[in-house]
Coordinates of C-alpha atoms in Angstrom, one line a residue:
Chain A
X409 CA 82.9 10.3 -93.8
X410 CA 85.8 8.4 -95.3
X411 CA 85.8 5.4 -97.6
X412 CA 88.4 2.7 -96.7
X413 CA 89.7 -0.2 -98.6
X414 CA 90.4 -3.1 -96.2
X415 CA 91.0 -6.8 -96.5
X416 CA 88.1 -9.3 -96.9
X417 CA 87.2 -10.6 -94.4
X418 CA 87.8 -7.8 -91.9
X419 CA 86.6 -6.7 -88.5
X420 CA 85.8 -3.3 -86.9
X421 CA 89.3 -3.7 -85.3
X422 CA 90.9 -3.6 -88.7
X423 CA 89.0 -0.5 -89.6
X424 CA 90.1 1.3 -86.4
X425 CA 93.7 0.3 -87.0
X426 CA 93.6 1.5 -90.5
X427 CA 92.2 4.8 -89.3
X428 CA 94.8 5.1 -86.5
X429 CA 92.3 5.1 -83.7
X430 CA 93.8 3.6 -80.4
X431 CA 92.0 0.4 -79.6
X432 CA 92.2 1.0 -75.8
X433 CA 90.5 4.4 -76.0
X434 CA 86.9 4.3 -74.6
X435 CA 84.5 4.8 -77.5
X436 CA 81.0 4.0 -78.8
X437 CA 81.0 2.1 -82.1
X438 CA 78.0 2.0 -84.5
X439 CA 78.0 -0.5 -87.3
X440 CA 75.3 0.6 -89.7
X441 CA 72.2 1.1 -87.5
X442 CA 73.4 -1.2 -84.6
X443 CA 75.9 -0.9 -81.8
X444 CA 79.1 -2.4 -83.0
X445 CA 81.9 -4.3 -81.1
X446 CA 85.6 -4.4 -81.9
X447 CA 85.4 -8.0 -83.2
X448 CA 82.3 -7.5 -85.4
X449 CA 82.8 -8.5 -89.0
X450 CA 82.5 -5.8 -91.6
X451 CA 81.7 -6.3 -95.3
X452 CA 81.8 -4.0 -98.3
X453 CA 79.4 -1.1 -98.0
X454 CA 79.1 -1.2 -94.2
X455 CA 79.2 2.1 -92.3
X456 CA 81.4 2.1 -89.2
X457 CA 81.0 5.2 -87.0
X458 CA 83.1 6.0 -83.9
X459 CA 81.9 8.3 -81.2
X460 CA 83.4 9.5 -78.0
X461 CA 82.0 7.9 -74.8
X462 CA 78.6 9.2 -73.7
X463 CA 76.8 9.2 -70.5
X464 CA 73.1 9.4 -69.6
X465 CA 70.0 7.5 -68.9
Chain B
X1025 CA 54.9 35.4 -65.9
X1026 CA 53.6 34.4 -62.5
X1027 CA 54.1 32.1 -59.6
X1028 CA 51.2 30.2 -58.0
X1029 CA 51.4 30.0 -54.2
X1030 CA 49.1 27.2 -52.9
X1031 CA 48.1 26.9 -49.2
X1032 CA 46.8 23.3 -48.9
X1033 CA 45.4 23.8 -45.4
X1034 CA 43.2 26.8 -46.4
X1035 CA 42.8 25.6 -50.0
X1036 CA 43.8 29.1 -51.1
X1037 CA 45.7 29.9 -54.3
X1038 CA 47.5 33.2 -54.8
X1039 CA 48.8 34.2 -58.2
X1040 CA 51.8 36.5 -57.9
X1041 CA 53.6 38.3 -60.7
X1042 CA 57.2 37.2 -60.9
X1043 CA 59.8 40.0 -61.5
X1044 CA 60.6 40.0 -65.2
X1045 CA 64.3 40.5 -64.7
X1046 CA 64.7 37.7 -62.2
X1047 CA 66.1 35.0 -64.5
X1048 CA 65.5 31.9 -62.4
X1049 CA 63.6 28.8 -63.5
X1050 CA 63.6 25.1 -63.0
X1051 CA 66.3 24.0 -60.4
X1052 CA 67.3 27.7 -59.9
X1053 CA 63.7 28.5 -59.0
X1054 CA 63.7 25.7 -56.4
X1055 CA 67.0 27.0 -55.0
X1056 CA 65.6 30.6 -54.9
X1057 CA 62.3 29.7 -53.3
X1058 CA 63.9 27.4 -50.8
X1059 CA 66.3 30.1 -49.8
X1060 CA 63.5 32.6 -49.5
X1061 CA 60.7 30.5 -48.0
X1062 CA 62.1 27.1 -47.0
X1063 CA 63.2 26.1 -43.5
X1064 CA 66.4 24.0 -43.5
X1065 CA 65.4 22.6 -40.1
X1066 CA 61.8 21.6 -41.0
X1067 CA 61.1 17.9 -41.4
X1068 CA 60.8 17.3 -45.1
X1069 CA 57.3 15.9 -44.8
X1070 CA 56.0 18.6 -42.4
X1071 CA 53.5 21.2 -43.5
X1072 CA 56.3 23.8 -43.1
X1073 CA 58.4 22.2 -45.9
X1074 CA 57.4 23.6 -49.3
X1075 CA 57.0 21.4 -52.4
X1076 CA 57.9 23.2 -55.6
X1077 CA 57.3 22.5 -59.2
X1078 CA 58.9 24.7 -61.8
X1079 CA 59.3 24.6 -65.6
X1080 CA 62.6 26.0 -67.0
X1081 CA 63.3 29.5 -68.3
X1082 CA 62.7 28.5 -71.9
X1083 CA 59.5 26.4 -71.3
X1084 CA 56.6 27.1 -73.6
X1085 CA 58.8 28.5 -76.3
X1086 CA 60.1 27.0 -79.5
X1087 CA 63.5 26.4 -78.0
X1088 CA 64.3 22.7 -78.8
X1089 CA 63.8 20.1 -76.0
X1090 CA 63.2 22.8 -73.4
X1091 CA 60.2 21.3 -71.5
X1092 CA 61.9 19.6 -68.7
X1093 CA 60.3 20.3 -65.3
X1094 CA 61.9 20.5 -62.0
X1095 CA 60.4 19.3 -58.7
X1096 CA 61.9 19.7 -55.3
X1097 CA 62.2 21.1 -51.8
X1098 CA 63.8 19.4 -48.9
X1099 CA 64.5 15.7 -49.5
X1100 CA 63.3 13.0 -47.2
X1101 CA 66.1 10.8 -48.6
X1102 CA 69.1 13.1 -48.2
X1103 CA 67.8 15.6 -45.7
X1104 CA 69.1 18.4 -47.9
X1105 CA 67.9 20.5 -50.7
X1106 CA 66.5 18.5 -53.7
X1107 CA 65.8 19.0 -57.3
X1108 CA 64.8 16.2 -59.7
X1109 CA 63.7 17.0 -63.2
X1110 CA 61.7 15.1 -65.8
X1111 CA 60.7 15.3 -69.4
X1112 CA 57.1 15.0 -70.4
X1113 CA 54.5 17.4 -71.8
X1114 CA 53.6 19.5 -68.7
X1115 CA 56.6 21.9 -68.7
X1116 CA 55.7 23.2 -72.2
X1117 CA 52.1 23.7 -71.2
X1118 CA 52.9 25.6 -68.0
X1119 CA 55.3 27.8 -69.9
X1120 CA 52.6 28.7 -72.4
X1121 CA 50.3 29.5 -69.6
X1122 CA 53.0 31.9 -68.2
X1123 CA 53.5 30.0 -65.0
X1124 CA 57.1 30.0 -63.7
X1125 CA 56.5 28.0 -60.5
X1126 CA 54.0 26.3 -58.3
X1127 CA 54.9 26.5 -54.6
X1128 CA 52.8 24.3 -52.4
X1129 CA 52.7 24.8 -48.6
X1130 CA 50.7 23.4 -45.7
X1131 CA 48.9 20.1 -45.8
X1132 CA 45.4 19.0 -46.9
X1133 CA 43.7 16.3 -44.9
X1134 CA 41.9 15.1 -48.0
X1135 CA 43.8 14.3 -51.2
X1136 CA 43.5 17.0 -53.8
X1137 CA 44.0 17.6 -57.5
X1138 CA 45.3 21.0 -58.7
X1139 CA 43.8 21.9 -62.0
X1140 CA 45.5 24.6 -64.0
X1141 CA 44.3 26.1 -67.3
X1142 CA 44.0 29.5 -69.1
X1143 CA 41.3 30.6 -66.7
X1144 CA 43.4 30.0 -63.5
X1145 CA 44.0 27.3 -61.0
X1146 CA 41.7 25.4 -58.6
X1147 CA 42.0 22.6 -56.0
X1148 CA 39.5 19.8 -56.3
X1149 CA 39.0 16.6 -54.3
X1150 CA 41.1 13.8 -55.9
X1151 CA 38.2 11.3 -55.5
X1152 CA 38.6 7.8 -56.8
X1153 CA 42.2 8.1 -58.0
X1154 CA 43.5 8.0 -54.4
X1155 CA 45.4 4.8 -53.9
X1156 CA 45.5 4.1 -57.7
X1157 CA 48.6 3.3 -59.6
X1158 CA 49.8 5.9 -62.1
X1159 CA 48.6 4.5 -65.5
X1160 CA 45.0 3.9 -64.4
X1161 CA 44.9 7.1 -62.4
X1162 CA 46.0 9.2 -65.5
X1163 CA 43.3 7.4 -67.6
X1164 CA 40.7 8.4 -65.0
X1165 CA 42.0 12.0 -65.0
X1166 CA 41.7 12.2 -68.8
X1167 CA 38.1 11.0 -68.5
X1168 CA 37.5 13.7 -65.9
X1169 CA 39.3 16.7 -67.4
X1170 CA 39.6 16.0 -71.1
X1171 CA 42.0 14.2 -73.4
X1172 CA 44.4 17.2 -74.0
X1173 CA 45.7 17.5 -70.5
X1174 CA 49.2 16.8 -69.1
X1175 CA 49.3 15.1 -65.8
X1176 CA 51.8 15.4 -63.0
X1177 CA 51.1 12.7 -60.4
X1178 CA 52.4 10.6 -57.5
X1179 CA 51.8 6.9 -57.3
X1180 CA 51.2 4.8 -54.2
X1181 CA 54.8 5.2 -53.1
X1182 CA 54.4 8.9 -52.9
X1183 CA 51.1 8.5 -51.1
X1184 CA 52.9 6.3 -48.6
X1185 CA 55.6 9.1 -48.4
X1186 CA 58.4 6.6 -49.0
X1187 CA 61.8 8.3 -49.2
X1188 CA 62.3 6.8 -52.6
X1189 CA 59.2 8.0 -54.5
X1190 CA 58.9 9.9 -57.7
X1191 CA 56.7 12.5 -59.4
X1192 CA 55.6 11.2 -62.8
X1193 CA 54.8 13.4 -65.8
X1194 CA 52.8 12.2 -68.8
X1195 CA 54.6 11.8 -72.1
X1196 CA 53.4 12.6 -75.7
X1197 CA 51.6 9.2 -75.7
X1198 CA 49.8 10.3 -72.4
X1199 CA 51.7 7.6 -70.4
X1200 CA 53.1 8.5 -67.0
X1201 CA 56.5 7.1 -68.0
X1202 CA 58.6 10.2 -67.3
X1203 CA 59.8 10.6 -63.7
X1204 CA 61.5 13.1 -61.6
X1205 CA 63.1 10.2 -59.9
X1206 CA 65.6 11.1 -57.3
X1207 CA 65.5 12.1 -53.7
X1208 CA 61.8 11.3 -52.8
X1209 CA 60.1 14.2 -54.5
X1210 CA 57.0 12.1 -54.6
X1211 CA 56.9 12.0 -50.8
X1212 CA 57.3 15.7 -50.7
X1213 CA 54.2 16.2 -53.0
X1214 CA 52.3 13.5 -51.0
X1215 CA 53.1 15.2 -47.7
X1216 CA 51.1 18.2 -49.0
X1217 CA 48.0 16.0 -49.7
X1218 CA 48.4 16.7 -53.4
X1219 CA 47.9 13.6 -55.6
X1220 CA 48.1 15.2 -59.0
X1221 CA 48.4 18.4 -61.0
X1222 CA 46.5 18.5 -64.3
X1223 CA 47.5 21.1 -66.9
X1224 CA 45.4 22.2 -69.9
X1225 CA 47.0 24.9 -72.1
X1226 CA 44.1 25.2 -74.5
X1227 CA 44.0 28.7 -75.9
X1228 CA 47.6 29.5 -74.9
X1229 CA 50.1 29.9 -77.7
X1230 CA 53.8 29.4 -77.6
X1231 CA 56.0 32.2 -76.3
X1232 CA 57.4 34.3 -79.1
X1233 CA 59.9 36.3 -77.0
X1234 CA 60.6 39.9 -76.2
X1235 CA 62.6 40.1 -79.4
X1236 CA 60.8 37.6 -81.6
X1237 CA 63.2 37.8 -84.6
X1238 CA 66.3 37.4 -82.5
X1239 CA 64.7 34.5 -80.6
X1240 CA 63.7 32.8 -83.8
X1241 CA 67.3 33.1 -85.0
X1242 CA 68.8 31.9 -81.8
X1243 CA 66.5 28.8 -81.9
X1244 CA 67.5 28.2 -85.5
X1245 CA 71.1 28.1 -84.5
X1246 CA 70.4 25.8 -81.5
X1247 CA 68.3 23.4 -83.7
X1248 CA 71.0 23.2 -86.4
X1249 CA 73.7 22.6 -83.8
X1250 CA 71.9 19.7 -82.2
X1251 CA 70.9 18.2 -85.5
X1252 CA 74.4 18.3 -86.8
X1253 CA 76.0 16.6 -83.8
X1254 CA 76.7 13.0 -84.5
X1255 CA 75.9 12.0 -80.9
X1256 CA 72.3 12.7 -81.7
X1257 CA 72.3 9.7 -84.0
X1258 CA 73.7 7.5 -81.2
X1259 CA 71.0 8.3 -78.8
X1260 CA 68.3 8.3 -81.4
X1261 CA 69.2 4.9 -82.8
X1262 CA 70.5 3.1 -79.8
X1263 CA 68.9 4.9 -76.9
X1264 CA 70.7 5.8 -73.6
X1265 CA 71.0 2.0 -73.3
X1266 CA 74.1 2.3 -75.5
X1267 CA 76.0 2.6 -72.2
X1268 CA 75.4 -1.1 -71.3
X1269 CA 78.0 -2.0 -73.9
X1270 CA 80.0 1.2 -73.7
X1271 CA 80.3 1.2 -69.9
X1272 CA 80.7 -2.6 -69.8
X1273 CA 83.7 -2.2 -72.1
X1274 CA 85.4 0.3 -69.9
X1275 CA 84.6 -1.4 -66.6
X1276 CA 82.1 1.1 -65.3
X1277 CA 78.8 -0.9 -65.5
X1278 CA 77.7 -1.5 -61.9
X1279 CA 77.3 -5.3 -61.5
X1280 CA 76.2 -7.4 -58.6
X1281 CA 75.8 -4.7 -56.0
X1282 CA 78.6 -2.4 -57.3
X1283 CA 81.1 -5.3 -56.9
X1284 CA 82.2 -5.5 -60.5
X1285 CA 82.4 -3.0 -63.4
X1286 CA 81.5 -5.5 -66.1
X1287 CA 78.7 -8.0 -66.5
X1288 CA 79.5 -11.1 -68.5
X1289 CA 75.8 -11.6 -69.4
X1290 CA 75.3 -8.0 -70.6
X1291 CA 74.3 -9.1 -74.1
X1292 CA 70.8 -9.8 -72.9
X1293 CA 70.4 -6.2 -71.8
X1294 CA 72.2 -4.4 -74.6
X1295 CA 70.8 -1.9 -77.1
X1296 CA 71.1 -4.4 -79.9
X1297 CA 68.9 -6.9 -78.0
X1298 CA 66.4 -4.1 -77.3
X1299 CA 66.3 -3.2 -81.0
X1300 CA 65.9 -6.8 -82.1
X1301 CA 63.1 -7.3 -79.6
X1302 CA 61.4 -4.1 -80.6
X1303 CA 61.6 -4.9 -84.3
X1304 CA 60.0 -8.3 -83.7
X1305 CA 57.3 -7.1 -81.3
X1306 CA 56.3 -3.7 -82.5
X1307 CA 58.2 -1.6 -80.0
X1308 CA 60.3 1.3 -81.1
X1309 CA 63.4 3.3 -80.5
X1310 CA 63.8 7.0 -81.1
X1311 CA 60.7 8.4 -79.3
X1312 CA 60.4 12.0 -78.0
X1313 CA 59.6 12.5 -74.3
X1314 CA 58.5 16.1 -74.9
X1315 CA 57.3 18.4 -77.6
X1316 CA 60.0 19.9 -79.7
X1317 CA 62.6 17.2 -79.0
X1318 CA 65.2 16.7 -81.7
X1319 CA 67.3 14.0 -80.1
X1320 CA 64.4 11.6 -79.4
X1321 CA 66.3 9.0 -77.3
X1322 CA 63.4 7.0 -75.7
X1323 CA 62.5 3.4 -76.4
X1324 CA 59.0 2.0 -76.2
X1325 CA 59.1 -1.6 -75.2
X1326 CA 56.6 -4.4 -75.9
X1327 CA 56.3 -7.9 -74.5
X1328 CA 56.4 -11.2 -76.5
X1329 CA 52.7 -10.8 -77.3
X1330 CA 53.2 -7.4 -78.8
X1331 CA 51.6 -5.5 -75.9
X1332 CA 53.1 -2.3 -74.5
X1333 CA 55.1 -2.9 -71.3
X1334 CA 56.9 0.3 -70.7
X1335 CA 58.3 3.5 -72.1
X1336 CA 61.5 5.3 -71.4
X1337 CA 63.5 2.1 -70.7
X1338 CA 66.7 4.0 -70.0
X1339 CA 70.3 2.9 -69.3
X1340 CA 70.2 3.7 -65.6
X1341 CA 67.1 1.5 -65.2
X1342 CA 68.5 -1.4 -67.2
X1343 CA 71.9 -1.2 -65.5
X1344 CA 70.6 -0.9 -61.9
X1345 CA 67.7 -3.4 -62.2
X1346 CA 69.7 -5.6 -64.6
X1347 CA 73.4 -5.9 -64.2
X1348 CA 73.5 -4.5 -60.6
X1349 CA 71.1 -7.4 -59.6
X1350 CA 72.9 -9.9 -61.8
X1351 CA 69.8 -10.1 -64.1
X1352 CA 70.2 -10.4 -67.9
X1353 CA 66.5 -10.8 -68.8
X1354 CA 65.4 -7.5 -70.5
X1355 CA 61.7 -8.6 -70.3
X1356 CA 62.0 -8.8 -66.5
X1357 CA 63.8 -5.5 -66.3
X1358 CA 61.1 -3.9 -68.5
X1359 CA 58.3 -5.3 -66.2
X1360 CA 60.1 -3.9 -63.1
X1361 CA 60.5 -0.5 -64.9
X1362 CA 56.7 -0.6 -65.5
X1363 CA 55.9 -1.4 -61.9
X1364 CA 58.2 1.4 -60.7
X1365 CA 56.4 3.8 -63.1
X1366 CA 53.1 2.6 -61.8
X1367 CA 54.1 2.9 -58.1
X1368 CA 56.2 6.0 -58.5
X1369 CA 59.6 4.6 -57.6
X1370 CA 63.1 5.6 -58.7
X1371 CA 64.7 2.6 -60.4
X1372 CA 68.2 3.6 -59.5
X1373 CA 67.4 3.6 -55.8
X1374 CA 65.4 0.4 -56.0
X1375 CA 68.3 -1.4 -57.8
X1376 CA 70.8 -0.2 -55.2
X1377 CA 68.5 -1.2 -52.3
X1378 CA 67.7 -4.7 -53.6
X1379 CA 71.4 -5.1 -54.4
X1380 CA 72.7 -4.6 -50.9
X1381 CA 70.2 -7.3 -49.6
X1382 CA 72.6 -9.8 -51.1
X1383 CA 75.0 -9.0 -48.3
X1384 CA 72.6 -10.5 -45.8
X1385 CA 71.4 -13.4 -47.8
X1386 CA 68.1 -11.9 -48.7
X1387 CA 68.7 -11.7 -52.4
X1388 CA 70.5 -14.0 -54.8
X1389 CA 72.0 -12.3 -57.8
X1390 CA 70.1 -13.2 -61.0
X1391 CA 66.9 -14.1 -59.2
X1392 CA 64.6 -11.9 -61.3
X1393 CA 61.4 -13.4 -59.7
X1394 CA 62.6 -12.4 -56.2
X1395 CA 63.5 -8.8 -57.4
X1396 CA 60.0 -8.5 -59.0
X1397 CA 58.4 -9.8 -55.8
X1398 CA 60.2 -7.2 -53.7
X1399 CA 58.8 -4.5 -55.8
X1400 CA 55.3 -6.0 -55.3
X1401 CA 56.0 -5.8 -51.5
X1402 CA 56.4 -2.1 -52.0
X1403 CA 53.1 -2.0 -53.8
X1404 CA 51.4 -3.8 -50.9
X1405 CA 53.1 -1.5 -48.4
X1406 CA 54.4 -4.5 -46.3
X1407 CA 57.1 -3.6 -43.8
X1408 CA 59.8 -5.1 -46.1
X1409 CA 58.4 -3.2 -49.0
X1410 CA 58.5 0.1 -47.1
X1411 CA 62.1 -0.6 -46.0
X1412 CA 63.2 -1.1 -49.6
X1413 CA 61.1 1.8 -50.7
X1414 CA 62.9 4.0 -48.3
X1415 CA 66.1 3.8 -50.3
X1416 CA 69.4 2.0 -50.1
X1417 CA 70.8 3.7 -47.0
X1418 CA 67.7 3.0 -44.9
X1419 CA 67.6 -0.6 -46.2
X1420 CA 71.3 -1.2 -45.3
X1421 CA 70.8 0.4 -41.9
X1422 CA 67.8 -1.8 -41.0
X1423 CA 69.8 -5.0 -42.0
X1424 CA 73.1 -4.1 -40.4
X1425 CA 74.9 -3.7 -43.8
X1426 CA 78.1 -1.6 -43.7
X1427 CA 78.9 -1.4 -47.4
X1428 CA 76.5 1.2 -48.7
X1429 CA 76.7 2.5 -52.2
X1430 CA 75.4 6.0 -51.5
X1431 CA 76.4 9.6 -50.9
X1432 CA 74.4 11.9 -48.7
X1433 CA 71.9 9.0 -48.3
X1434 CA 71.2 8.7 -52.1
X1435 CA 72.2 5.6 -54.0
X1436 CA 75.1 5.7 -56.5
X1437 CA 73.9 5.5 -60.1
X1438 CA 75.1 3.4 -63.0
X1439 CA 78.4 5.0 -64.1
X1440 CA 80.9 3.6 -61.6
X1441 CA 82.7 6.1 -59.5
X1442 CA 85.9 4.1 -59.2
X1443 CA 86.5 3.6 -62.9
X1444 CA 85.0 7.0 -63.9
X1445 CA 86.8 9.2 -61.4
X1446 CA 85.5 12.6 -62.6
X1447 CA 82.0 11.3 -62.3
X1448 CA 83.0 10.0 -58.9
X1449 CA 84.0 13.6 -57.8
X1450 CA 80.5 14.8 -58.9
X1451 CA 78.8 12.0 -56.9
X1452 CA 81.0 12.9 -53.9
X1453 CA 80.3 16.6 -53.9
X1454 CA 77.0 17.4 -55.5
X1455 CA 74.6 19.1 -53.0
X1456 CA 72.0 16.8 -54.5
X1457 CA 73.8 13.6 -53.3
X1458 CA 75.0 10.9 -55.8
X1459 CA 73.4 12.0 -59.0
X1460 CA 74.4 11.0 -62.6
X1461 CA 72.9 14.2 -64.0
X1462 CA 74.6 16.7 -61.7
X1463 CA 77.9 16.9 -63.7
X1464 CA 79.0 14.5 -66.3
X1465 CA 82.8 14.1 -66.6
X1466 CA 84.1 11.7 -69.3
X1467 CA 87.7 12.6 -69.8
X1468 CA 90.6 10.4 -68.8
X1469 CA 88.4 8.2 -66.6
X1470 CA 91.0 6.2 -64.7
X1471 CA 93.3 9.1 -63.9
X1472 CA 92.6 11.0 -60.7
X1473 CA 94.5 14.1 -61.9
X1474 CA 92.4 17.0 -63.1
X1475 CA 89.0 15.5 -62.2
X1476 CA 88.1 18.1 -59.5
X1477 CA 88.5 20.9 -62.0
X1478 CA 86.5 19.1 -64.6
X1479 CA 83.7 18.2 -62.2
X1480 CA 83.6 21.8 -60.9
X1481 CA 83.0 23.2 -64.3
X1482 CA 80.6 20.5 -65.3
X1483 CA 78.5 20.9 -62.1
X1484 CA 78.3 24.7 -62.7
X1485 CA 77.2 24.4 -66.3
X1486 CA 74.8 21.6 -65.5
X1487 CA 73.2 23.5 -62.7
X1488 CA 72.6 26.5 -65.1
X1489 CA 71.3 24.1 -67.7
X1490 CA 68.8 22.7 -65.2
X1491 CA 67.5 26.3 -64.8
X1492 CA 66.5 26.5 -68.5
X1493 CA 64.4 23.4 -68.8
X1494 CA 66.7 22.1 -71.6
X1495 CA 67.5 18.4 -71.7
X1496 CA 71.1 17.6 -70.7
X1497 CA 71.5 16.0 -74.1
X1498 CA 71.2 19.6 -75.6
X1499 CA 74.5 20.3 -73.9
X1500 CA 76.3 17.5 -75.7
X1501 CA 76.0 19.7 -78.7
X1502 CA 75.0 23.1 -77.6
X1503 CA 77.2 25.7 -76.0
X1504 CA 76.5 28.2 -73.2
X1505 CA 76.6 30.9 -75.9
X1506 CA 73.8 29.4 -77.8
X1507 CA 71.7 28.8 -74.7
X1508 CA 72.4 32.3 -73.4
X1509 CA 71.3 33.9 -76.7
X1510 CA 68.0 32.0 -76.5
X1511 CA 67.3 33.2 -73.0
X1512 CA 68.4 36.7 -73.7
X1513 CA 66.1 37.2 -76.7
X1514 CA 63.2 35.4 -75.1
X1515 CA 63.3 37.7 -72.0
X1516 CA 64.7 40.8 -73.8
X1517 CA 67.6 41.1 -71.3
X1518 CA 71.3 41.3 -72.0
X1519 CA 72.4 37.8 -70.9
X1520 CA 75.6 36.1 -71.9
X1521 CA 77.5 32.8 -71.4
X1522 CA 79.2 34.5 -68.5
X1523 CA 75.8 35.2 -66.9
X1524 CA 74.8 31.6 -67.6
X1525 CA 77.9 30.4 -65.7
X1526 CA 77.4 32.8 -62.8
X1527 CA 73.8 31.5 -62.5
X1528 CA 75.2 28.0 -62.1
X1529 CA 77.7 29.1 -59.4
X1530 CA 75.0 31.0 -57.5
X1531 CA 72.7 28.0 -57.6
X1532 CA 75.4 25.7 -56.1
X1533 CA 76.2 28.3 -53.4
X1534 CA 72.5 28.5 -52.5
X1535 CA 72.2 24.7 -52.4
X1536 CA 75.4 24.4 -50.2
X1537 CA 74.2 27.1 -47.9
X1538 CA 70.8 25.4 -47.4
X1539 CA 72.4 22.0 -46.8
X1540 CA 74.8 23.5 -44.2
X1541 CA 71.9 24.9 -42.3
X1542 CA 70.1 21.6 -42.6
X1543 CA 73.1 19.9 -40.9
X1544 CA 74.9 18.6 -44.1
X1545 CA 78.2 20.3 -44.1
X1546 CA 81.4 19.9 -46.3
X1547 CA 82.3 16.7 -44.4
X1548 CA 79.5 15.0 -46.3
X1549 CA 81.3 15.6 -49.6
X1550 CA 82.9 12.2 -50.0
X1551 CA 82.4 8.7 -51.5
X1552 CA 82.0 5.8 -49.1
X1553 CA 85.4 4.8 -47.6
X1554 CA 85.3 1.3 -49.1
X1555 CA 85.4 2.8 -52.6
X1556 CA 89.0 4.0 -51.8
X1557 CA 90.1 0.5 -50.7
X1558 CA 88.1 -2.1 -52.6
X1559 CA 89.3 -2.4 -56.2
X1560 CA 86.6 -2.6 -58.9
X1561 CA 87.3 -5.4 -61.4
X1562 CA 88.1 -5.6 -64.3
X1563 CA 90.0 -2.3 -64.1
X1564 CA 90.9 -3.0 -60.4
X1565 CA 90.8 0.7 -59.8
X1566 CA 90.0 2.4 -56.5
X1567 CA 88.7 5.9 -56.1
X1568 CA 91.9 7.9 -55.4
X1569 CA 91.2 11.5 -56.0
X1570 CA 92.7 13.2 -52.9
X1571 CA 90.0 14.3 -50.5
X1572 CA 92.0 17.6 -49.9
X1573 CA 91.5 18.4 -53.6
X1574 CA 87.8 17.4 -53.4
X1575 CA 87.4 19.7 -50.5
X1576 CA 88.4 22.6 -52.7
X1577 CA 85.8 22.0 -55.4
X1578 CA 83.5 24.7 -54.3
X1579 CA 86.1 27.4 -54.0
X1580 CA 84.9 29.7 -56.8

């Protein structure tokens, strides 16, 4: 886990850019305990988790 | 360990000791028994075609999430060898009882229930559960045989011997919500005159292993590895339905009869919508489908009044009965899932079959009421219902539809082949027909290069995994070494990751050999031609892995 300082307001996209994760790369995003999207707003204390794509069901 | 051989005509049960050193279970057991006893030319519903149920090698032990059960024989849907597996509580119980396989042959004129407990196995008349749907039938069986039983059962679709019919297994809440879905395994069981198998493991303890200390240690490593994998959190919190957004984002969510790879109304079907509805209505995410599960990926879904509608509302179901039919109403999808669970129908195949009806004006995308009504036609056994219940290929053939999303007669599931090309190779080549659990390939999805090699390795390892009874989500975090060490210490046999891989290869060889004798040769290893010419928006990709490369997949 890493702690990031980012602008306020910010989005998941800003977090990815700050971390150097390519935006076009397929991925699963979790924002706290929900599925996140690239344009979701993040606030101080939020947890953004990036996973590789998964399959199943 | 033993194998039960059941003659349904004579009502005879023979219990044979299974050779200790023969490390086959689950799907490998089906491959082995079909090679030994199955006739590739027999009609799948004839008395000569065996129906086989087999827990995996690790069943009944403390190995995490190892209770998946395989069902199979010769498929009425594909005409080839078939294995479909399911979670639920029965695999663990059969493992505790020391039963490696149940092979059912012949045919009974009256519907039977097979009762298995520590004292042995007997056939009894099925009585008043004949014709019943799965939930009420399981309730009746619990009244008859006691609350602690696990039930393996076919619904009306299996009784009608429809080519798209499942075998259901009860879950930890005693609901028949877990299904061995694909390839018509319900019809195979129904063709024997067998309505249900009830399993009571009272008095049987879990398997400690030939080398108990080594086994305990191997299990500890496996548990820690799964627990520490972050993907566990994704499935536990969001369910497999996480793929609605994930596959929608990358253009591989089948939408409107596989014509698009993204659904503009997917929000209604998403994991977040499911979580919000669950929180408001008393449903829940993160449920286990079997004892000893660490991942716990299953949702339990309630209606607006807070009443249980369905369990195990998985991505494949939501995608194929939702996006693929242009439907964004999760309540409707949940109701259809429940009806499919009651009747014993595979939701992927139903979604494919209703989807193609749009080509001939018999279904408007987004018409949830019509889709639900078609499933009721299957329940009533009307000619239209029986056609849809016979799978997408039969449905398309009856209505003169030439654009059929199927391989070897089996409907293509919900990870699009054109925009996930490695997965497409698996659909094209698996001896099981188009199957999303036969060999997952995620890497470099739009690039055709390297996909045959990836699919080959994935299919080999997945086949071996299907022999162990482990859930495929174990593999997201486990490695062949960890799995092999559990098998080795449980059986007291030197067995390594290389043996694990060799088992997978041998299984695929056996399956291919059976299929070839059944008239399904290498020429059947391809996706429908239109997937090579019709671009799939929004990526506008076609399936362009060269067929010459695909034809080399099984050269190992």
